[in-house]
Amino acid sequence: MKFIRFQQLKQQALAICQEEGRPLPDPGQMNPIVLALIGDSVFTFYVRMRLLPVSSHVQVIHTIAAKMVSAVMQAKAMHVLETGLSEQEAAIVHRGRNAKSMVPKSASVSEYRAATAFETLCGWLLLTDQEKRLEEFMEQAFQVISREMQEPSDR
């Protein structure tokens, strides 16, 4: 996207922010990357809340949370939990996995795509008001990631 176009879109978005009562778009029609943006925030918040009883030290919570919400760990959770998804959830995961986005240096392409799929599902579950299922999915992911982090690695 060219910088001038970006500036125009940003100004339009800021103008819309001033309007009250604007309805959310249909989550089923949203760009998977937008769903992933929301899902990333939701899962990060969930992980930090789950870690509050673990330590009163911000650095400890932040360090563990950063590792837990990394693309590598989300990908591991997605691979374990994928078999338990409903048909509709699997379709959302497929959309997220196939979405075009940039790949960071900290993860492989396949890990990043699986993590994007994970975040897309979290965002979709939140925006479709499936709080109970979202909580269940995030707790399962938290447990998978916790076990993974406790296993000795040769990395």
Short mmCIF file of C-alpha atoms in Angstrom, two decimals:
data_model
loop_
_atom_site.label_atom_id
_atom_site.label_comp_id
_atom_site.label_asym_id
_atom_site.label_seq_id
_atom_site.Cartn_x
_atom_site.Cartn_y
_atom_site.Cartn_z
CA MET A 1 0.00 0.00 0.00
CA LYS A 2 1.34 3.40 -0.90
CA PHE A 3 1.93 5.87 1.89
CA ILE A 4 -0.59 8.43 0.58
CA ARG A 5 -3.32 5.75 0.42
CA PHE A 6 -2.40 4.63 3.93
CA GLN A 7 -2.72 8.21 5.20
CA GLN A 8 -6.17 8.54 3.58
CA LEU A 9 -7.39 5.27 5.09
CA LYS A 10 -6.05 6.26 8.49
CA GLN A 11 -7.89 9.60 8.35
CA GLN A 12 -11.13 7.87 7.32
CA ALA A 13 -10.78 5.41 10.20
CA LEU A 14 -10.13 8.18 12.70
CA ALA A 15 -13.20 10.08 11.45
CA ILE A 16 -15.35 6.96 11.87
CA CYS A 17 -14.04 6.57 15.43
CA GLN A 18 -15.91 9.76 16.30
CA GLU A 19 -19.26 8.19 15.38
CA GLU A 20 -21.22 6.44 18.12
CA GLY A 21 -23.22 3.26 17.81
CA ARG A 22 -21.55 2.01 14.65
CA PRO A 23 -22.23 -1.76 14.40
CA LEU A 24 -19.41 -4.26 14.04
CA PRO A 25 -19.02 -5.89 10.64
CA ASP A 26 -20.09 -9.52 10.25
CA PRO A 27 -17.17 -11.60 11.64
CA GLY A 28 -17.76 -14.23 8.96
CA GLN A 29 -17.02 -11.62 6.29
CA MET A 30 -14.08 -9.94 7.99
CA ASN A 31 -10.53 -10.18 6.69
CA PRO A 32 -8.87 -13.07 8.57
CA ILE A 33 -5.91 -10.82 9.40
CA VAL A 34 -8.29 -8.43 11.20
CA LEU A 35 -9.75 -11.38 13.12
CA ALA A 36 -6.18 -12.44 13.96
CA LEU A 37 -5.41 -8.93 15.24
CA ILE A 38 -8.34 -9.20 17.66
CA GLY A 39 -7.50 -12.81 18.51
CA ASP A 40 -3.91 -11.90 19.31
CA SER A 41 -5.10 -9.27 21.78
CA VAL A 42 -7.64 -11.61 23.37
CA PHE A 43 -5.18 -14.47 23.82
CA THR A 44 -2.45 -12.17 25.13
CA PHE A 45 -4.87 -10.76 27.70
CA TYR A 46 -6.02 -14.27 28.66
CA VAL A 47 -2.44 -15.49 29.16
CA ARG A 48 -1.51 -12.47 31.27
CA MET A 49 -4.59 -12.94 33.47
CA ARG A 50 -3.77 -16.64 33.91
CA LEU A 51 -0.21 -15.73 34.92
CA LEU A 52 -1.20 -13.20 37.60
CA PRO A 53 -1.31 -15.85 40.37
CA VAL A 54 2.11 -17.15 39.30
CA SER A 55 4.18 -14.09 40.17
CA SER A 56 3.89 -10.51 41.33
CA HIS A 57 6.95 -9.57 39.28
CA VAL A 58 6.09 -7.83 36.02
CA GLN A 59 9.25 -9.01 34.28
CA VAL A 60 8.49 -12.66 35.09
CA ILE A 61 4.89 -12.37 33.87
CA HIS A 62 5.95 -10.51 30.74
CA THR A 63 8.74 -12.96 29.86
CA ILE A 64 6.55 -16.04 30.26
CA ALA A 65 3.60 -14.40 28.49
CA ALA A 66 5.75 -13.27 25.56
CA LYS A 67 6.96 -16.84 25.03
CA MET A 68 3.45 -18.29 25.44
CA VAL A 69 1.88 -15.99 22.86
CA SER A 70 4.73 -16.38 20.36
CA ALA A 71 3.93 -17.68 16.89
CA VAL A 72 5.93 -20.84 17.59
CA MET A 73 3.89 -21.72 20.70
CA GLN A 74 0.55 -20.78 19.13
CA ALA A 75 1.40 -23.01 16.18
CA LYS A 76 2.15 -25.92 18.51
CA ALA A 77 -1.18 -25.40 20.28
CA MET A 78 -3.03 -25.15 16.97
CA HIS A 79 -1.59 -28.46 15.75
CA VAL A 80 -2.69 -30.23 18.95
CA LEU A 81 -6.16 -28.66 19.14
CA GLU A 82 -7.07 -28.68 15.45
CA THR A 83 -8.59 -32.17 15.55
CA GLY A 84 -11.17 -31.06 18.12
CA LEU A 85 -12.58 -28.19 16.09
CA SER A 86 -16.10 -28.03 14.71
CA GLU A 87 -16.58 -27.86 10.95
CA GLN A 88 -17.25 -24.12 11.14
CA GLU A 89 -14.21 -23.50 13.34
CA ALA A 90 -12.06 -25.54 10.94
CA ALA A 91 -13.26 -23.34 8.07
CA ILE A 92 -12.24 -20.20 9.99
CA VAL A 93 -8.85 -21.76 10.77
CA HIS A 94 -8.41 -22.58 7.08
CA ARG A 95 -9.15 -18.95 6.14
CA GLY A 96 -6.66 -17.73 8.74
CA ARG A 97 -3.95 -20.14 7.63
CA ASN A 98 -4.32 -19.05 4.00
CA ALA A 99 -4.42 -15.31 4.71
CA LYS A 100 -1.64 -13.27 3.16
CA SER A 101 0.58 -11.52 5.67
CA MET A 102 4.20 -10.88 6.52
CA VAL A 103 6.29 -13.56 8.23
CA PRO A 104 8.52 -12.54 11.15
CA LYS A 105 12.05 -13.85 11.53
CA SER A 106 11.21 -15.60 14.80
CA ALA A 107 9.06 -18.31 13.18
CA SER A 108 8.94 -20.41 10.04
CA VAL A 109 6.31 -19.75 7.39
CA SER A 110 4.30 -22.81 8.47
CA GLU A 111 4.49 -21.83 12.15
CA TYR A 112 3.42 -18.28 11.40
CA ARG A 113 0.48 -19.45 9.29
CA ALA A 114 -0.65 -21.86 12.01
CA ALA A 115 -0.35 -19.06 14.59
CA THR A 116 -2.36 -16.72 12.36
CA ALA A 117 -5.01 -19.45 12.08
CA PHE A 118 -5.00 -19.79 15.89
CA GLU A 119 -5.44 -16.03 16.38
CA THR A 120 -8.10 -15.85 13.66
CA LEU A 121 -10.17 -18.46 15.48
CA CYS A 122 -9.81 -16.62 18.80
CA GLY A 123 -10.93 -13.36 17.18
CA TRP A 124 -13.85 -15.03 15.41
CA LEU A 125 -15.04 -16.79 18.58
CA LEU A 126 -14.99 -13.50 20.47
CA LEU A 127 -16.79 -11.51 17.77
CA THR A 128 -19.46 -14.19 17.32
CA ASP A 129 -20.21 -14.08 21.07
CA GLN A 130 -19.04 -17.64 21.73
CA GLU A 131 -17.41 -16.75 25.05
CA LYS A 132 -17.72 -20.21 26.59
CA ARG A 133 -16.08 -21.89 23.58
CA LEU A 134 -13.43 -19.17 23.42
CA GLU A 135 -12.59 -19.69 27.09
CA GLU A 136 -12.43 -23.46 26.57
CA PHE A 137 -10.19 -23.14 23.49
CA MET A 138 -7.82 -20.65 25.13
CA GLU A 139 -7.55 -22.75 28.30
CA GLN A 140 -6.75 -25.85 26.25
CA ALA A 141 -4.13 -23.86 24.34
CA PHE A 142 -2.71 -22.49 27.59
CA GLN A 143 -2.33 -26.03 28.93
CA VAL A 144 -0.69 -27.31 25.72
CA ILE A 145 1.74 -24.39 25.68
CA SER A 146 2.50 -24.71 29.41
CA ARG A 147 3.42 -28.37 28.96
CA GLU A 148 5.51 -27.54 25.90
CA MET A 149 7.44 -24.86 27.79
CA GLN A 150 8.20 -27.24 30.67
CA GLU A 151 9.68 -29.91 28.41
CA PRO A 152 13.46 -29.76 28.07
CA SER A 153 14.50 -28.64 24.62
CA ASP A 154 17.69 -28.94 22.68
CA ARG A 155 17.32 -25.54 21.07
#
